[in-house]
């Protein structure tokens, strides 16, 4: 039980509400009850919650992962679904009921073509450097485009590439996955086909190949934020 | 035959194209033309332009004729020139490269030549176009998904989790004393105490200026207030000047004197404020 | 919604029951489907919804009351319940799980080195100005460090120093004395005692090396640090 989380895994700072409950003395609630608890906790949250965050809210000894799985199958086919977002879980209304929800639609700024293309390139090629994005689009990426995507929390800075200049890379976020209803970046539509067709390769143009028509790469090194810890969550394998 | 896109000049309104009114076109023809009726600023760089041109070939990008594409591009650039449209440098760089590629493709291969063959270069260009096209389609597919806030929704009334947060700080007396000891020990290695003989303090300057200002009824240069023996050594002079200037600012703030400077870097003069 | 993209790109999920369904010509969806719809609509709504409001969102011919009742019994005993609020309906956490909605967290944190040093200086030299703290530490004191100590209620702002610029001074609080078990800040061991306790191992600083700048009336002179070459004193923190 509770195999995914040994105690050292839990943030040592957080002690949840019933710290006096001794796991030795009180057995954890039955799975059905744990499922109810996870249901309540996830229903209450607008943001996706990781298993660890869920577990921190449950009494000691609960198996959050198992409860989530049970809950997920319970909601299969319902108007509300328990969806996976990266390593986290969230209730979202079913996509096929969108036509009922016109009144709830939030007007969003329409993304420019440059921004949508840049976003797609980051999602499909991640982790990807600015130079690589420019190589694919054939134009310089304006700083505003990446800023906008980062501000929308769809893109974040990943690990630095271990190549000369140590350029920063860009990856998509959990918010991105949530927004587009993707369980993980591996579920991007057509990803396998694109990879099979070799279209996700980054073939650097050799000597005398298509000219590099913009001053790319010069601003890679100054991108700052070098030490943002990049967990591998969304990096494509 | 190479089809040349029609260009509207950017600065001036386009002369009314005659052929538009003339021969009736098929819907397809017109649509194809409309796609290309764009000014250069409508393209996102040469690669985008090449991709748009390649559509007129009506073949899979895999079978694209790079030679024909090069012709189309060069004709486009030629027309832009004829219309005196300012093309960004990268369009011209691409034109030069394509002209070079075209000549390589037409000439028999030179066995002595080094570097990639013309075919490799053409293949790479085709790959780039295909990859750009694939990313465009991927972007469209992505944007067409059921999106949060538009097709799928979050809980409208999320419940706030009340968080009773207590922070207990770990710091003992010993940490505090160690920190202090560390700072004090550091002093032995770092001469943070400096020689005060060459420092004229603001207090001293205040006292001096306060005493002297009574005698200076008219505008007097700040430099004249420097104490004796502080003018020659540059370090001492700098310290005395700074302190005296700060002191006059302080006295001006208190309303005891007035400051004047006729222009930037001109000498600063002061006088007692007239009663 | 998807209007800006060709129909070929449409995901197969959307638009199965079209909103323009003519009630005369098409029967209403089956009750199970109506229940799903109510579930999604109520989930996404920020306010409780009356039967009339629910009905207005459903396709023509639906029986909102019946769907709500079916949904209510489905959620009976679950972690979330469909509850009546006045004459409206809303999802609410089950009453017995309310305890999951609070989280009591006790965090133990270590003070940063900057904060400890700043605190020590304030304790030993109070009342002390920021400039003085910086002079002793040899580095600039960030606003955040002082703010943190003030927020912890270990430090408060004392009287302004009656010198040009009237700088504020910092002093330690009762809470500080309580935490460290001191009667007064004067009880803090002096340098000699620190040395005797082995906390200060090296020889005493030479006379004249360390000016005692904290004796009353003399410290104004140190307030202006203009005459100290900045690089010597302020290493970046």
XYZ file of C-alpha atoms in Angstrom:
749
model
C 0.000 0.000 0.000
C 1.052 3.507 -0.649
C 3.902 2.208 -2.666
C 4.300 5.318 -4.771
C 4.945 7.532 -1.831
C 7.269 6.624 0.872
C 7.349 9.138 3.604
C 10.581 10.701 2.476
C 8.844 11.659 -0.717
C 6.426 13.927 1.039
C 7.425 17.516 1.419
C 8.797 17.636 4.892
C 7.278 21.018 5.447
C 3.704 19.917 5.136
C 1.951 18.034 7.824
C -1.671 17.554 6.987
C -4.607 18.128 9.180
C -4.604 15.019 11.299
C -0.963 14.643 12.177
C -1.892 12.969 15.438
C -3.376 10.076 13.507
C -0.875 7.348 14.004
C -0.859 5.113 10.948
C 0.057 2.207 13.176
C -2.952 2.674 15.380
C -5.616 3.678 12.901
C -5.992 1.799 9.651
C -6.559 3.999 6.606
C -10.183 4.388 5.505
C -11.497 1.779 3.053
C -10.816 2.425 -0.629
C -14.400 3.467 -1.329
C -14.045 6.127 1.315
C -10.660 7.225 -0.038
C -12.299 7.558 -3.428
C -14.978 9.853 -1.973
C -12.251 11.930 -0.390
C -10.296 12.297 -3.602
C -13.554 13.166 -5.350
C -14.232 15.956 -2.845
C -10.693 17.279 -2.987
C -10.452 17.294 -6.795
C -13.946 18.716 -7.256
C -13.026 21.601 -5.023
C -9.930 22.539 -6.981
C -9.920 24.407 -10.276
C -6.267 23.573 -10.815
C -4.982 20.094 -11.534
C -3.560 18.406 -8.459
C -0.655 16.018 -8.415
C -0.899 12.698 -6.609
C 1.420 14.095 -4.023
C -0.789 17.101 -3.406
C -3.839 14.863 -3.178
C -2.080 12.499 -0.795
C -1.082 15.406 1.423
C -4.747 16.172 1.946
C -5.845 12.615 2.698
C -5.445 10.861 6.027
C -2.242 8.907 6.505
C -1.987 5.554 4.820
C -4.308 6.340 1.920
C -3.382 5.248 -1.576
C -4.067 8.309 -3.673
C -3.067 6.648 -6.946
C -5.444 3.766 -6.520
C -8.288 6.002 -5.401
C -7.773 8.247 -8.425
C -7.931 5.273 -10.770
C -11.147 4.029 -9.186
C -12.611 7.502 -9.430
C -11.577 7.874 -13.029
C -13.440 4.790 -14.161
C -16.466 5.882 -12.155
C -16.630 9.099 -14.174
C -16.091 7.469 -17.526
C -18.739 8.667 -19.952
C -20.162 11.188 -17.493
C -20.738 14.866 -18.184
C -17.719 15.617 -16.052
C -14.536 13.646 -16.484
C -11.507 13.019 -14.404
C -8.702 13.912 -16.768
C -5.018 13.445 -16.501
C -2.836 16.488 -16.993
C 0.790 15.511 -17.003
C 1.340 14.156 -13.518
C -1.764 15.749 -12.146
C -5.499 15.196 -12.198
C -8.486 17.473 -12.644
C -12.210 17.312 -13.235
C -13.201 18.922 -16.533
C -16.509 18.980 -18.404
C -16.722 16.514 -21.276
C -15.609 18.004 -24.596
C -18.667 16.760 -26.465
C -20.916 18.957 -24.327
C -19.167 22.132 -25.452
C -22.316 23.237 -27.271
C -24.114 23.591 -23.925
C -21.439 25.790 -22.480
C -21.499 28.804 -24.762
C -22.329 31.021 -21.812
C -19.282 29.941 -19.914
C -16.861 30.588 -22.754
C -14.056 32.870 -21.738
C -13.045 35.215 -24.495
C -9.388 34.710 -25.111
C -7.029 36.785 -27.093
C -6.571 35.172 -30.443
C -3.039 34.001 -30.911
C -1.149 35.303 -33.897
C -0.042 32.900 -36.576
C 3.544 33.334 -35.447
C 2.541 32.461 -31.885
C 0.527 29.365 -32.798
C 3.291 28.090 -35.030
C 5.921 28.735 -32.421
C 3.780 26.975 -29.843
C 3.323 23.939 -32.083
C 7.038 23.794 -32.785
C 7.847 23.913 -29.074
C 5.261 21.254 -28.294
C 6.383 18.852 -31.015
C 10.097 19.463 -30.866
C 10.626 20.108 -27.181
C 13.016 20.747 -25.634
C 13.867 23.160 -28.431
C 16.123 26.180 -28.611
C 15.254 29.509 -30.108
C 17.676 28.889 -32.943
C 15.936 25.644 -33.800
C 12.540 27.356 -33.796
C 13.933 29.958 -36.159
C 15.470 27.317 -38.350
C 12.095 25.623 -38.719
C 10.066 28.778 -39.309
C 12.691 30.449 -41.453
C 12.290 33.746 -39.625
C 13.579 35.249 -36.450
C 11.367 34.647 -33.443
C 10.392 37.964 -32.008
C 10.897 38.171 -28.314
C 7.277 39.180 -27.847
C 6.061 35.876 -29.221
C 7.897 33.760 -26.689
C 7.082 36.242 -23.951
C 3.417 35.923 -24.729
C 3.498 32.142 -24.622
C 5.437 32.202 -21.383
C 3.081 34.749 -19.902
C 0.131 32.529 -20.813
C 1.979 29.801 -18.944
C 1.889 27.510 -21.950
C 5.631 27.548 -22.376
C 8.437 27.636 -19.895
C 12.167 27.548 -19.966
C 13.632 24.071 -19.761
C 17.148 22.832 -19.238
C 20.007 24.498 -20.970
C 21.252 22.530 -23.905
C 24.697 21.113 -23.240
C 26.169 22.517 -26.418
C 28.467 25.473 -26.946
C 26.806 28.604 -25.679
C 24.560 26.481 -23.456
C 21.390 27.823 -25.065
C 18.182 27.705 -23.083
C 15.473 25.412 -24.319
C 11.734 25.830 -24.287
C 9.189 23.228 -23.253
C 5.421 23.218 -22.868
C 3.807 23.284 -19.454
C 1.120 21.461 -17.559
C -1.167 24.441 -18.191
C -0.650 23.846 -21.897
C -1.625 20.189 -21.545
C -4.664 21.167 -19.489
C -5.749 23.767 -21.998
C -5.557 21.435 -24.969
C -6.858 18.398 -23.158
C -3.676 16.368 -23.441
C -2.609 13.791 -20.899
C 1.008 14.317 -21.759
C 3.110 15.802 -24.515
C 3.336 12.302 -25.967
C -0.358 12.514 -26.805
C 0.027 15.392 -29.215
C -2.019 14.636 -32.316
C -0.017 13.106 -35.130
C 3.177 12.993 -33.113
C 4.056 9.425 -34.091
C 3.436 10.050 -37.799
C 5.500 13.206 -37.796
C 8.317 11.416 -36.065
C 8.116 8.479 -38.455
C 8.271 10.893 -41.388
C 11.434 12.363 -39.923
C 9.806 15.771 -39.668
C 10.678 16.212 -36.010
C 14.353 15.886 -36.671
C 16.495 18.862 -36.354
C 18.870 18.568 -39.262
C 21.280 21.383 -39.036
C 21.866 22.825 -42.450
C 25.351 21.933 -43.526
C 27.869 24.129 -45.224
C 26.337 25.724 -48.295
C 22.866 24.655 -47.332
C 19.936 27.012 -47.129
C 21.286 30.266 -45.820
C 20.669 31.270 -42.294
C 18.865 34.460 -43.010
C 18.577 35.971 -39.613
C 20.925 36.623 -36.805
C 19.986 33.605 -34.824
C 21.663 32.278 -31.797
C 23.236 35.453 -30.641
C 20.754 35.969 -27.883
C 20.705 32.430 -26.683
C 23.300 32.861 -24.072
C 21.768 35.874 -22.429
C 18.390 34.395 -21.903
C 18.952 34.258 -18.196
C 16.944 32.158 -15.793
C 19.654 29.616 -16.053
C 18.853 27.795 -12.913
C 15.232 27.083 -13.335
C 15.032 23.484 -12.318
C 13.649 21.614 -15.214
C 11.957 18.429 -14.274
C 11.585 16.070 -17.112
C 7.831 16.062 -16.962
C 7.062 17.339 -20.357
C 10.173 16.780 -22.259
C 9.631 14.447 -25.101
C 11.561 11.276 -24.704
C 5.006 28.084 -67.221
C 5.962 29.704 -64.013
C 3.158 31.491 -62.330
C 4.163 34.765 -60.827
C 2.275 36.087 -57.851
C 0.875 39.510 -58.183
C 2.352 42.032 -55.846
C 0.795 45.121 -54.448
C 3.418 47.758 -53.827
C 3.622 48.605 -50.184
C 3.961 52.387 -50.207
C 1.601 53.352 -53.034
C -1.879 52.156 -53.807
C -1.726 49.562 -56.527
C -2.549 50.577 -60.071
C -5.852 48.924 -60.823
C -4.945 45.609 -62.393
C -6.358 45.552 -65.877
C -6.760 41.815 -66.233
C -9.044 41.630 -63.224
C -11.762 43.446 -65.130
C -10.861 41.821 -68.400
C -11.140 38.138 -69.103
C -13.495 36.228 -66.837
C -11.536 33.722 -64.816
C -12.500 30.407 -63.426
C -13.182 30.334 -59.700
C -10.099 28.221 -59.193
C -7.915 30.605 -61.059
C -9.199 33.544 -59.161
C -8.786 31.852 -55.849
C -5.251 30.859 -56.684
C -4.509 34.416 -57.566
C -6.102 35.801 -54.443
C -3.915 33.650 -52.317
C -0.947 35.309 -53.887
C -2.263 38.827 -53.936
C -0.353 39.812 -50.903
C 2.250 42.339 -50.202
C 5.587 41.138 -49.050
C 4.888 42.107 -45.491
C 2.173 39.458 -45.506
C 4.823 36.766 -45.635
C 6.684 35.598 -42.634
C 10.035 35.404 -44.288
C 11.411 33.759 -47.419
C 10.595 30.215 -46.311
C 6.956 31.155 -45.876
C 6.949 32.752 -49.316
C 8.520 29.629 -50.816
C 5.891 27.478 -49.159
C 3.103 29.619 -50.586
C 4.681 29.509 -54.047
C 5.074 25.760 -53.838
C 1.306 25.376 -53.474
C 0.875 26.525 -57.051
C 2.707 23.417 -58.182
C -0.220 21.388 -56.886
C 1.970 18.459 -55.989
C 2.928 16.787 -52.788
C 5.792 18.628 -51.184
C 7.810 15.434 -51.481
C 7.720 15.765 -55.268
C 8.207 19.478 -55.418
C 10.357 20.732 -58.231
C 12.923 22.849 -56.510
C 14.106 24.148 -59.861
C 10.645 25.392 -60.710
C 10.303 26.795 -57.224
C 13.548 28.684 -57.608
C 12.224 30.162 -60.865
C 8.999 31.173 -59.184
C 10.834 32.799 -56.333
C 13.254 34.651 -58.573
C 10.354 35.878 -60.721
C 8.611 37.075 -57.580
C 11.655 38.985 -56.468
C 12.082 40.382 -59.978
C 8.539 41.657 -59.944
C 8.975 43.145 -56.517
C 11.979 45.017 -57.852
C 10.038 46.218 -60.892
C 7.393 47.587 -58.574
C 10.143 49.116 -56.468
C 9.103 47.245 -53.412
C 11.692 47.262 -50.701
C 12.497 43.642 -50.033
C 14.057 42.793 -46.734
C 17.630 41.590 -46.979
C 16.768 38.005 -46.108
C 14.550 37.742 -49.213
C 17.478 38.846 -51.342
C 19.867 36.456 -49.621
C 17.453 33.642 -50.394
C 17.168 34.821 -54.003
C 20.922 34.757 -54.394
C 21.120 31.324 -52.871
C 18.330 29.994 -55.091
C 19.992 31.438 -58.186
C 23.168 29.657 -57.149
C 21.282 26.437 -56.495
C 19.552 26.727 -59.860
C 22.834 27.070 -61.703
C 24.244 24.076 -59.815
C 21.174 22.019 -60.673
C 21.388 22.894 -64.359
C 25.087 22.389 -64.822
C 26.612 18.937 -64.938
C 28.026 18.072 -61.549
C 31.606 19.056 -61.007
C 33.461 16.016 -59.654
C 36.032 18.297 -58.039
C 33.425 20.296 -56.109
C 33.451 19.990 -52.372
C 30.540 20.244 -50.000
C 26.993 19.080 -50.512
C 25.749 18.319 -53.966
C 23.076 20.445 -55.587
C 20.662 17.569 -55.064
C 21.446 17.526 -51.330
C 20.813 21.224 -51.136
C 17.525 20.919 -52.996
C 16.502 18.000 -50.811
C 17.223 19.956 -47.688
C 15.113 22.847 -48.906
C 12.275 20.459 -49.681
C 12.653 18.966 -46.205
C 12.462 22.401 -44.624
C 9.323 23.265 -46.546
C 7.721 19.994 -45.640
C 8.628 20.400 -41.997
C 7.260 23.945 -41.897
C 4.068 22.763 -43.553
C 3.790 19.908 -41.046
C 4.198 22.320 -38.127
C 1.510 24.585 -39.571
C -0.887 21.712 -39.800
C 0.039 20.608 -36.303
C -0.663 24.121 -35.019
C -4.077 24.088 -36.682
C -4.880 20.666 -35.233
C -3.782 21.837 -31.819
C -5.927 24.946 -31.958
C -8.907 22.889 -33.090
C -8.822 20.654 -30.028
C -11.418 20.927 -27.288
C -9.878 23.757 -25.385
C -10.164 24.640 -21.774
C -12.393 27.636 -21.247
C -13.935 27.184 -24.675
C -15.043 23.596 -24.981
C -14.087 22.069 -21.668
C -14.567 23.814 -18.387
C -13.203 23.864 -14.888
C -15.290 23.795 -11.775
C -17.140 27.080 -11.759
C -17.241 27.378 -8.016
C -14.029 25.917 -6.715
C -13.928 25.684 -2.960
C -11.109 27.423 -1.296
C -8.995 25.356 0.930
C -8.526 27.169 4.171
C -4.933 26.979 5.030
C -3.882 27.374 8.592
C -0.232 27.916 8.062
C 2.213 28.209 10.819
C 5.817 28.825 10.178
C 8.184 27.917 12.874
C 11.590 29.369 12.346
C 14.599 27.368 13.199
C 17.157 29.681 14.639
C 18.821 29.298 17.971
C 20.925 31.637 19.975
C 23.946 29.687 18.906
C 23.178 30.387 15.235
C 22.904 34.019 16.027
C 26.150 34.143 17.949
C 27.942 32.168 15.314
C 26.734 34.537 12.666
C 27.957 37.449 14.672
C 31.262 35.817 15.426
C 31.682 35.026 11.752
C 31.157 38.643 10.856
C 33.525 39.843 13.482
C 36.210 37.366 12.564
C 35.887 38.399 8.980
C 37.042 41.843 9.962
C 40.521 40.602 10.524
C 40.867 39.581 6.943
C 39.022 42.394 5.335
C 40.201 45.891 6.065
C 36.798 47.446 6.188
C 38.096 50.074 8.562
C 39.697 52.778 6.564
C 42.096 55.537 7.350
C 40.079 58.486 8.470
C 42.871 61.011 8.105
C 41.914 61.525 4.487
C 38.207 61.673 5.101
C 36.461 64.946 5.621
C 33.099 64.086 7.106
C 29.855 65.749 6.358
C 29.581 66.755 9.998
C 32.853 68.626 9.769
C 31.772 70.224 6.525
C 28.429 71.269 7.975
C 30.144 72.924 10.859
C 32.600 74.692 8.612
C 30.105 75.930 6.056
C 27.711 77.035 8.761
C 30.464 79.122 10.284
C 31.657 80.607 7.005
C 28.371 81.309 5.298
C 27.727 84.282 7.549
C 30.716 86.048 6.006
C 29.874 85.229 2.434
C 27.131 87.709 1.705
C 27.586 87.391 -2.038
C 27.851 84.366 -4.359
C 30.996 82.479 -3.461
C 32.434 79.437 -5.165
C 31.941 76.177 -3.352
C 35.631 75.434 -3.785
C 36.465 78.403 -1.587
C 34.884 76.661 1.343
C 37.292 73.742 1.294
C 39.344 73.572 4.450
C 43.025 74.452 4.373
C 45.349 71.604 3.598
C 42.705 69.610 1.706
C 43.192 71.047 -1.767
C 46.410 69.508 -2.932
C 46.079 65.749 -2.396
C 43.417 64.585 -4.871
C 41.956 62.036 -2.440
C 41.621 64.570 0.323
C 40.303 67.154 -2.083
C 37.646 64.750 -3.390
C 36.491 63.854 0.086
C 36.363 67.476 1.207
C 34.501 68.557 -1.936
C 31.914 65.808 -1.580
C 31.369 66.517 2.096
C 31.147 70.277 1.530
C 28.720 69.844 -1.341
C 26.533 67.499 0.727
C 26.659 69.976 3.592
C 25.531 72.877 1.363
C 22.664 70.751 0.072
C 21.639 70.033 3.620
C 21.861 73.722 4.551
C 19.914 74.684 1.421
C 17.253 72.224 2.470
C 17.117 73.908 5.835
C 16.751 77.260 4.106
C 20.053 78.675 5.337
C 21.664 79.208 1.954
C 21.117 79.238 -1.780
C 22.960 77.353 -4.490
C 23.534 78.372 -8.078
C 25.092 76.752 -11.103
C 24.954 78.556 -14.419
C 25.334 75.491 -16.604
C 26.377 71.846 -16.414
C 29.829 71.410 -14.901
C 30.104 75.133 -14.238
C 31.401 76.019 -10.793
C 28.790 75.860 -8.074
C 28.369 79.065 -6.119
C 26.571 79.576 -2.851
C 25.484 82.458 -0.693
C 23.631 83.006 2.496
C 19.937 83.208 1.958
C 18.884 86.856 2.111
C 16.656 87.474 5.111
C -14.699 28.211 -31.648
C -13.089 26.242 -34.399
C -14.115 28.597 -37.097
C -10.637 29.703 -38.023
C -9.538 26.271 -39.111
C -10.501 24.085 -42.003
C -13.044 21.475 -41.316
C -10.465 18.809 -42.013
C -8.773 19.721 -38.791
C -11.820 19.311 -36.639
C -11.513 16.707 -33.940
C -14.084 14.004 -34.281
C -15.349 14.647 -30.764
C -17.228 17.879 -31.316
C -20.691 18.649 -32.510
C -22.634 15.491 -32.230
C -25.882 16.937 -31.027
C -26.276 20.181 -32.857
C -27.724 23.125 -30.971
C -30.049 23.982 -33.813
C -31.946 20.754 -33.154
C -35.543 21.446 -33.986
C -37.749 20.234 -31.106
C -40.564 19.484 -33.494
C -38.473 17.213 -35.605
C -36.015 15.664 -33.147
C -36.903 13.968 -29.890
C -35.037 15.211 -26.805
C -31.930 13.259 -25.818
C -32.458 10.277 -23.511
C -32.629 10.976 -19.789
C -29.147 9.602 -19.157
C -27.789 12.112 -21.641
C -29.819 14.931 -20.076
C -28.325 13.965 -16.749
C -24.796 14.272 -18.179
C -25.691 17.664 -19.538
C -27.000 18.936 -16.209
C -23.898 17.543 -14.560
C -21.581 19.505 -16.864
C -23.609 22.705 -16.690
C -23.837 22.689 -12.906
C -20.177 21.775 -12.542
C -19.063 24.721 -14.624
C -21.421 27.249 -13.109
C -20.048 29.706 -10.600
C -23.467 30.163 -8.990
C -26.196 27.741 -8.011
C -28.662 27.404 -10.883
C -32.436 27.270 -10.759
C -34.342 24.651 -12.718
C -35.376 27.364 -15.145
C -31.780 28.409 -15.734
C -30.739 24.802 -16.208
C -33.581 24.158 -18.617
C -32.600 27.216 -20.658
C -29.202 25.644 -21.273
C -30.489 22.202 -22.279
C -31.791 21.300 -25.712
C -35.524 21.781 -26.199
C -37.771 19.124 -24.804
C -35.502 18.137 -21.920
C -36.951 17.659 -18.473
C -34.573 19.580 -16.226
C -36.366 18.613 -12.997
C -36.212 14.933 -13.755
C -32.584 15.115 -14.848
C -31.638 16.966 -11.664
C -33.353 14.339 -9.522
C -31.604 11.525 -11.360
C -28.291 13.304 -10.937
C -28.974 13.941 -7.283
C -29.508 10.281 -6.515
C -26.453 9.376 -8.507
C -24.344 11.567 -6.218
C -25.955 10.300 -3.066
C -23.279 9.140 -0.671
C -20.498 10.442 -2.912
C -17.782 12.870 -1.886
C -19.646 15.640 -3.644
C -23.387 16.112 -3.399
C -25.938 17.853 -5.513
C -27.552 20.118 -2.967
C -30.467 22.480 -3.060
C -29.578 26.080 -2.307
C -32.806 28.048 -1.983
C -34.597 27.134 -5.169
C -31.392 26.485 -7.033
C -28.978 23.590 -7.333
C -25.237 23.332 -6.839
C -22.519 20.770 -6.216
C -21.091 20.931 -2.730
C -18.544 18.910 -0.810
C -20.200 16.300 1.384
C -20.544 17.667 4.899
C -18.604 14.854 6.541
C -15.587 15.595 4.330
C -15.386 19.276 5.193
C -12.236 18.531 7.182
C -10.437 17.803 3.910
C -10.982 21.374 2.850
C -8.685 22.695 5.466
C -5.076 22.172 5.589
C -3.019 23.006 8.576
C 0.548 23.258 7.664
C 3.412 23.723 10.010
C 6.507 24.671 8.204
C 9.846 24.727 9.797
C 12.294 26.818 7.960
C 15.832 27.773 8.559
C 16.732 31.371 8.435
C 18.947 32.266 5.548
C 22.490 33.255 6.283
C 21.756 36.827 5.254
C 18.802 36.981 7.613
C 20.725 35.427 10.518
C 23.593 37.823 10.109
C 21.338 40.820 9.795
C 19.412 39.718 12.848
C 22.597 39.236 14.821
C 23.822 42.699 13.937
C 20.523 44.276 14.916
C 20.535 42.376 18.197
C 24.091 43.365 19.060
C 24.002 46.939 17.858
C 20.450 48.133 18.168
C 19.271 50.713 17.356
C 21.095 50.375 14.086
C 20.553 51.855 10.627
C 20.557 49.921 7.416
C 23.768 51.595 6.330
C 25.452 50.438 9.509
C 24.238 46.900 9.007
C 25.653 46.962 5.520
C 28.935 48.310 6.724
C 29.310 45.500 9.236
C 28.159 42.756 6.893
C 30.197 44.132 4.041
C 27.356 43.526 1.597
C 24.149 45.305 0.742
C 21.157 44.256 2.804
C 18.241 43.461 0.591
C 14.903 44.972 1.448
C 13.456 41.448 1.523
C 15.732 40.357 4.346
C 14.631 43.178 6.623
C 11.014 42.741 5.570
C 11.207 39.076 6.464
C 12.606 39.777 9.911
C 9.925 42.399 10.479
C 7.220 40.035 9.264
C 8.479 37.394 11.687
C 8.098 40.029 14.361
C 11.651 39.622 15.492
C 12.647 43.080 14.324
C 10.771 46.323 14.286
C 11.501 49.842 13.211
C 12.788 52.049 16.013
C 13.223 55.777 16.224
C 14.624 57.694 13.330
C 18.198 58.713 13.855
C 18.477 62.484 14.262
C 21.081 62.894 11.566
C 20.847 64.177 8.002
C 18.491 61.995 6.030
C 16.890 60.923 9.310
C 17.463 57.215 8.627
C 15.211 54.711 10.347
C 16.786 52.392 12.865
C 16.011 48.770 13.566
C 15.633 47.145 16.962
C 14.722 43.648 18.127
C 11.320 42.893 19.621
C 9.914 41.149 22.678
C 9.050 38.222 20.453
C 12.687 37.960 19.539
C 13.740 37.945 23.179
C 11.115 35.309 23.936
C 12.232 33.092 21.120
C 15.854 33.233 22.124
C 15.149 33.108 25.838
C 16.738 36.420 26.627
C 15.742 38.956 29.216
C 17.137 41.779 27.174
C 19.395 42.255 24.200
C 22.137 43.244 26.645
C 22.264 39.610 27.750
C 23.774 38.606 24.463
C 27.297 37.384 25.041
C 29.986 39.828 24.069
C 32.902 39.206 21.804
C 35.139 38.124 24.682
C 32.579 35.587 25.784
C 32.107 34.338 22.287
C 35.808 33.812 22.102
C 35.853 32.077 25.462
C 33.073 29.818 24.229
C 35.223 28.870 21.286
C 32.921 30.552 18.828
C 35.507 33.051 17.890
C 38.757 31.278 17.574
C 41.104 33.748 16.083
C 42.974 36.482 17.857
C 41.187 39.685 18.683
C 41.143 42.289 15.992
C 43.970 44.764 16.343
C 43.276 48.014 18.052
C 42.165 50.653 15.631
C 41.283 48.122 13.027
C 37.686 48.029 14.046
C 36.455 51.434 14.957
C 33.750 51.307 17.526
C 31.318 53.201 15.473
C 28.272 52.431 17.457
C 28.885 54.599 20.402
C 26.331 57.312 20.672
C 26.978 60.430 18.747
C 29.718 59.016 16.665
C 27.852 56.935 14.200
C 26.585 59.776 12.049
C 30.018 59.975 10.650
C 29.679 56.509 9.267
C 26.364 57.133 7.729
C 27.744 58.526 4.552
C 29.500 55.712 2.883
C 30.337 57.915 -0.057
C 33.976 57.918 0.759
C 34.354 54.177 0.785
C 35.231 52.677 -2.556
C 32.063 50.771 -3.224
C 33.619 47.639 -4.636
C 35.609 47.029 -1.514
C 32.548 46.882 0.616
C 29.663 45.635 -1.381
C 30.221 42.298 -2.877
C 27.120 41.261 -4.634
C 25.000 39.134 -2.410
